[in-house]
Amino acid sequence: MPETLYLKGNTAVINYNQGFPTRNVNILNSQSFKTLLEAYIHNADKYTVRKLKSILHNRDLVESILDLSRQLHVYEIHEINHPLIGDIRFVAQLIEDIYEFWRDHQRCSVIYLGKKSHSELVNFIDKDTEFNRIVLSFYRNFQEKVQGRKNKIYRQLRAGTNAAITLREKRNLLPSSYKSLKGGMFVDSVLLHSPLLLHPKTNKREGHFQEVFTNPIPEDRIDNNDFYCYPAKIGTLLAFVYFHKDFVFSGISLSNIFELATTEDIASRKPDIVIAFGVKDNTDDMVFYHDKENDIITAKIAYQDKIEYFGYMKKIMLTCYNVSMMNKGNLPIHGAMVNVYFRNGDKRGVVFMGDSGAGKSEIIEEITNLGGDDIDHIDVIFDDMGTLIKDENGRVMAQGSEIGAFVRLDDLDRSLPYQAMDRSIFMNPESTTNARVIIPITDYKTVSSNHEVDYFLYANNYDDILGVNLAEKIEDIKHVFIEGKRMAKGTTHEMGLTHSFFANPFGPLQQEEKCRILIDEFWEAMDQNNVQVGEVYTHLGIPERIEKSLKDAAKAVLDLIR
């Protein structure tokens, strides 16, 4: 039986099906409140614990705080008989500390739909709003009573949750060999209290995902109380991502970057990708596998504290996507694409390719900011991973994989994250290294459609050259794309000038032989279709770069395609 409140590290999961407080007294008498106090005492600073022990002598600290809380709820200050009440300033500070300890957690509520609910939940948004109101009221009742007066200034903070999800068992077309996942609970809807600020303990990704040749999906049935499934539409593919509840906020963050599949999607097609994220099997596996019998790419990320960083979940999904696309004869591109529409009716499709930190997202942002009188509008097609395909006429087209962007704050125009703050998910925004934001940027129909490629540019962040350089013969510049050079900036475990095959360590690196054949095919197709291929110099890896250098690169691109 799952508990009402689950605490792990800085993550809190509240199960509304196991209980929902309707009054302050419900919280006071709940096991959840006691669980929170136990966690607070375990994590409190030494001064606070010493002072509590000195005042309460040999009493149980948690039970004594519970006793004081119940008395405060019923009696006036002068009527309370408790050792702590002799130091009212310390009691006031204790109330603030416990409240802040709770709010420092990343708090998510879950509701299992289709199961009997103790609180007869109908509308999960209304219930989550009510929970936030009750928790805030609970805190203020104590705070104002100890203060001895009503507050003059009220700040309506989200005191209950940062997010909420509903879970439902859904009919699906998982093959019978995946019986361990059968009956898994799918995320049916997501509620985000934006802006959502998350603080994972790590802020960079380490290592590469390895290909294995036996299916890594656990044979033992996963516990529906511990794992939830986010059904994601990655481009034109369907992925079932089963994640441990300790990483629920990575799972929730997927909603800003991958379209949530509908009940009809899940019931009508077999998944192309199946991922188990946070499996407790005493390994450090980060692996993927091609299940040829069912034509499914599977993956497993073993349970480790470091995988709380969102990059692990996002990139294993994209690795599986890339491998699946190569199996279909398409060429994965670690890059970004825009369609620039001119007022005269012309359109130019521009793809930028490069590894993490090369400047793909950043140059697209600058292009959209610059625009111009002759430009009608600019559509972002993808921002991290896409695929080159050939249509029935042999033209080179591109599709995207994501509806959002996971980008570094310090490389963006300072105003952009704040313009989209009401929809953003920030990760360690106070950090000076690799602070990130997840921003929705486009719609699923745009991402999953075919878009003609007119320009294919490598994002060079290491050479101190200005502007854009187009190759006279595209074969002469193929080696630049294959070498995949970039000046690494600490967004992963790498630093300095590095090489990564085809600038893509998410599938092509592991399946180089297969990818080289596809590169040759698409280079020939681009040559036949007069796709312009070259380099754009972003300067992002140059230590002494000036602020306007990225704007200059974007202007050079716009001047070129005009």
mmCIF file of N, CA, C and O in Angstrom, residues 492-527:
data_model
loop_
_atom_site.group_PDB
_atom_site.id
_atom_site.type_symbol
_atom_site.label_atom_id
_atom_site.label_comp_id
_atom_site.label_asym_id
_atom_site.label_seq_id
_atom_site.Cartn_x
_atom_site.Cartn_y
_atom_site.Cartn_z
ATOM 1 N N THR A 492 28.731 18.762 -20.581
ATOM 2 C CA THR A 492 28.857 17.328 -20.301
ATOM 3 C C THR A 492 30.138 17.161 -19.494
ATOM 4 O O THR A 492 30.645 18.120 -18.917
ATOM 5 N N HIS A 493 30.693 15.939 -19.477
ATOM 6 C CA HIS A 493 31.927 15.696 -18.727
ATOM 7 C C HIS A 493 33.153 16.182 -19.481
ATOM 8 O O HIS A 493 34.277 16.136 -18.953
ATOM 9 N N GLU A 494 32.970 16.669 -20.733
ATOM 10 C CA GLU A 494 34.108 17.034 -21.566
ATOM 11 C C GLU A 494 34.403 18.526 -21.472
ATOM 12 O O GLU A 494 33.514 19.345 -21.254
ATOM 13 N N MET A 495 35.699 18.847 -21.678
ATOM 14 C CA MET A 495 36.124 20.235 -21.732
ATOM 15 C C MET A 495 37.176 20.357 -22.825
ATOM 16 O O MET A 495 37.911 19.425 -23.116
ATOM 17 N N GLY A 496 37.268 21.555 -23.453
ATOM 18 C CA GLY A 496 38.261 21.782 -24.485
ATOM 19 C C GLY A 496 37.794 21.299 -25.845
ATOM 20 O O GLY A 496 36.644 20.926 -26.040
ATOM 21 N N LEU A 497 38.716 21.317 -26.829
ATOM 22 C CA LEU A 497 38.392 20.916 -28.196
ATOM 23 C C LEU A 497 38.211 19.404 -28.255
ATOM 24 O O LEU A 497 39.124 18.645 -27.937
ATOM 25 N N THR A 498 37.036 18.977 -28.658
ATOM 26 C CA THR A 498 36.716 17.552 -28.684
ATOM 27 C C THR A 498 36.220 17.158 -30.081
ATOM 28 O O THR A 498 35.875 17.997 -30.902
ATOM 29 N N HIS A 499 36.218 15.837 -30.324
ATOM 30 C CA HIS A 499 35.700 15.275 -31.571
ATOM 31 C C HIS A 499 34.640 14.244 -31.209
ATOM 32 O O HIS A 499 34.832 13.437 -30.302
ATOM 33 N N SER A 500 33.522 14.252 -31.933
ATOM 34 C CA SER A 500 32.490 13.240 -31.751
ATOM 35 C C SER A 500 31.946 12.889 -33.130
ATOM 36 O O SER A 500 31.560 13.791 -33.881
ATOM 37 N N PHE A 501 31.943 11.624 -33.471
ATOM 38 C CA PHE A 501 31.561 11.209 -34.815
ATOM 39 C C PHE A 501 30.231 11.833 -35.232
ATOM 40 O O PHE A 501 29.213 11.683 -34.546
ATOM 41 N N PHE A 502 30.265 12.574 -36.335
ATOM 42 C CA PHE A 502 29.102 13.237 -36.903
ATOM 43 C C PHE A 502 28.403 14.136 -35.875
ATOM 44 O O PHE A 502 27.205 14.366 -35.934
ATOM 45 N N ALA A 503 29.202 14.622 -34.915
ATOM 46 C CA ALA A 503 28.698 15.529 -33.867
ATOM 47 C C ALA A 503 27.497 14.952 -33.135
ATOM 48 O O ALA A 503 26.662 15.695 -32.620
ATOM 49 N N ASN A 504 27.403 13.625 -33.074
ATOM 50 C CA ASN A 504 26.186 13.017 -32.527
ATOM 51 C C ASN A 504 26.522 11.751 -31.738
ATOM 52 O O ASN A 504 26.554 10.648 -32.304
ATOM 53 N N PRO A 505 26.764 11.903 -30.421
ATOM 54 C CA PRO A 505 27.049 10.724 -29.594
ATOM 55 C C PRO A 505 25.810 9.948 -29.174
ATOM 56 O O PRO A 505 25.874 9.116 -28.276
ATOM 57 N N PHE A 506 24.693 10.221 -29.826
ATOM 58 C CA PHE A 506 23.421 9.618 -29.431
ATOM 59 C C PHE A 506 22.882 8.710 -30.540
ATOM 60 O O PHE A 506 21.844 8.968 -31.131
ATOM 61 N N GLY A 507 23.648 7.649 -30.817
ATOM 62 C CA GLY A 507 23.243 6.680 -31.837
ATOM 63 C C GLY A 507 24.248 6.554 -32.959
ATOM 64 O O GLY A 507 24.847 5.488 -33.152
ATOM 65 N N PRO A 508 24.503 7.627 -33.737
ATOM 66 C CA PRO A 508 25.518 7.531 -34.790
ATOM 67 C C PRO A 508 26.897 7.140 -34.269
ATOM 68 O O PRO A 508 27.605 6.373 -34.925
ATOM 69 N N LEU A 509 27.298 7.646 -33.109
ATOM 70 C CA LEU A 509 28.597 7.287 -32.540
ATOM 71 C C LEU A 509 28.685 5.782 -32.274
ATOM 72 O O LEU A 509 29.704 5.144 -32.546
ATOM 73 N N GLN A 510 27.601 5.207 -31.764
ATOM 74 C CA GLN A 510 27.600 3.786 -31.426
ATOM 75 C C GLN A 510 27.410 2.907 -32.659
ATOM 76 O O GLN A 510 27.792 1.746 -32.651
ATOM 77 N N GLN A 511 26.805 3.448 -33.698
ATOM 78 C CA GLN A 511 26.548 2.666 -34.916
ATOM 79 C C GLN A 511 27.160 3.399 -36.116
ATOM 80 O O GLN A 511 26.488 3.735 -37.089
ATOM 81 N N GLU A 512 28.469 3.615 -36.018
ATOM 82 C CA GLU A 512 29.181 4.431 -37.007
ATOM 83 C C GLU A 512 29.102 3.834 -38.414
ATOM 84 O O GLU A 512 28.893 4.558 -39.404
ATOM 85 N N GLU A 513 29.273 2.541 -38.538
ATOM 86 C CA GLU A 513 29.286 1.919 -39.863
ATOM 87 C C GLU A 513 27.960 2.142 -40.593
ATOM 88 O O GLU A 513 27.931 2.528 -41.774
ATOM 89 N N LYS A 514 26.864 1.922 -39.885
ATOM 90 C CA LYS A 514 25.544 2.139 -40.476
ATOM 91 C C LYS A 514 25.345 3.607 -40.842
ATOM 92 O O LYS A 514 24.809 3.940 -41.910
ATOM 93 N N CYS A 515 25.820 4.505 -39.967
ATOM 94 C CA CYS A 515 25.631 5.939 -40.187
ATOM 95 C C CYS A 515 26.452 6.438 -41.370
ATOM 96 O O CYS A 515 25.996 7.299 -42.135
ATOM 97 N N ARG A 516 27.668 5.924 -41.554
ATOM 98 C CA ARG A 516 28.518 6.364 -42.677
ATOM 99 C C ARG A 516 27.854 6.082 -44.023
ATOM 100 O O ARG A 516 27.936 6.893 -44.951
ATOM 101 N N ILE A 517 27.192 4.946 -44.126
ATOM 102 C CA ILE A 517 26.483 4.620 -45.367
ATOM 103 C C ILE A 517 25.385 5.643 -45.623
ATOM 104 O O ILE A 517 25.202 6.126 -46.756
ATOM 105 N N LEU A 518 24.655 6.006 -44.557
ATOM 106 C CA LEU A 518 23.576 6.987 -44.694
ATOM 107 C C LEU A 518 24.128 8.378 -45.022
ATOM 108 O O LEU A 518 23.529 9.116 -45.814
ATOM 109 N N ILE A 519 25.267 8.740 -44.434
ATOM 110 C CA ILE A 519 25.886 10.039 -44.727
ATOM 111 C C ILE A 519 26.205 10.141 -46.218
ATOM 112 O O ILE A 519 25.895 11.145 -46.878
ATOM 113 N N ASP A 520 26.804 9.095 -46.765
ATOM 114 C CA ASP A 520 27.151 9.100 -48.193
ATOM 115 C C ASP A 520 25.892 9.240 -49.050
ATOM 116 O O ASP A 520 25.873 9.994 -50.036
ATOM 117 N N GLU A 521 24.833 8.524 -48.690
ATOM 118 C CA GLU A 521 23.581 8.576 -49.457
ATOM 119 C C GLU A 521 22.987 9.986 -49.446
ATOM 120 O O GLU A 521 22.558 10.512 -50.482
ATOM 121 N N PHE A 522 22.976 10.598 -48.270
ATOM 122 C CA PHE A 522 22.340 11.910 -48.162
ATOM 123 C C PHE A 522 23.232 13.017 -48.721
ATOM 124 O O PHE A 522 22.731 14.035 -49.197
ATOM 125 N N TRP A 523 24.540 12.836 -48.666
ATOM 126 C CA TRP A 523 25.419 13.829 -49.286
ATOM 127 C C TRP A 523 25.208 13.837 -50.803
ATOM 128 O O TRP A 523 25.163 14.887 -51.427
ATOM 129 N N GLU A 524 25.045 12.656 -51.364
ATOM 130 C CA GLU A 524 24.771 12.564 -52.789
ATOM 131 C C GLU A 524 23.423 13.200 -53.123
ATOM 132 O O GLU A 524 23.287 13.939 -54.111
ATOM 133 N N ALA A 525 22.417 12.938 -52.266
ATOM 134 C CA ALA A 525 21.090 13.518 -52.492
ATOM 135 C C ALA A 525 21.128 15.035 -52.364
ATOM 136 O O ALA A 525 20.471 15.751 -53.144
ATOM 137 N N MET A 526 21.881 15.576 -51.399
ATOM 138 C CA MET A 526 21.979 17.030 -51.252
ATOM 139 C C MET A 526 22.669 17.647 -52.461
ATOM 140 O O MET A 526 22.292 18.721 -52.929
ATOM 141 N N ASP A 527 23.698 16.968 -52.975
ATOM 142 C CA ASP A 527 24.405 17.462 -54.143
ATOM 143 C C ASP A 527 23.471 17.508 -55.355
ATOM 144 O O ASP A 527 23.447 18.491 -56.109
#
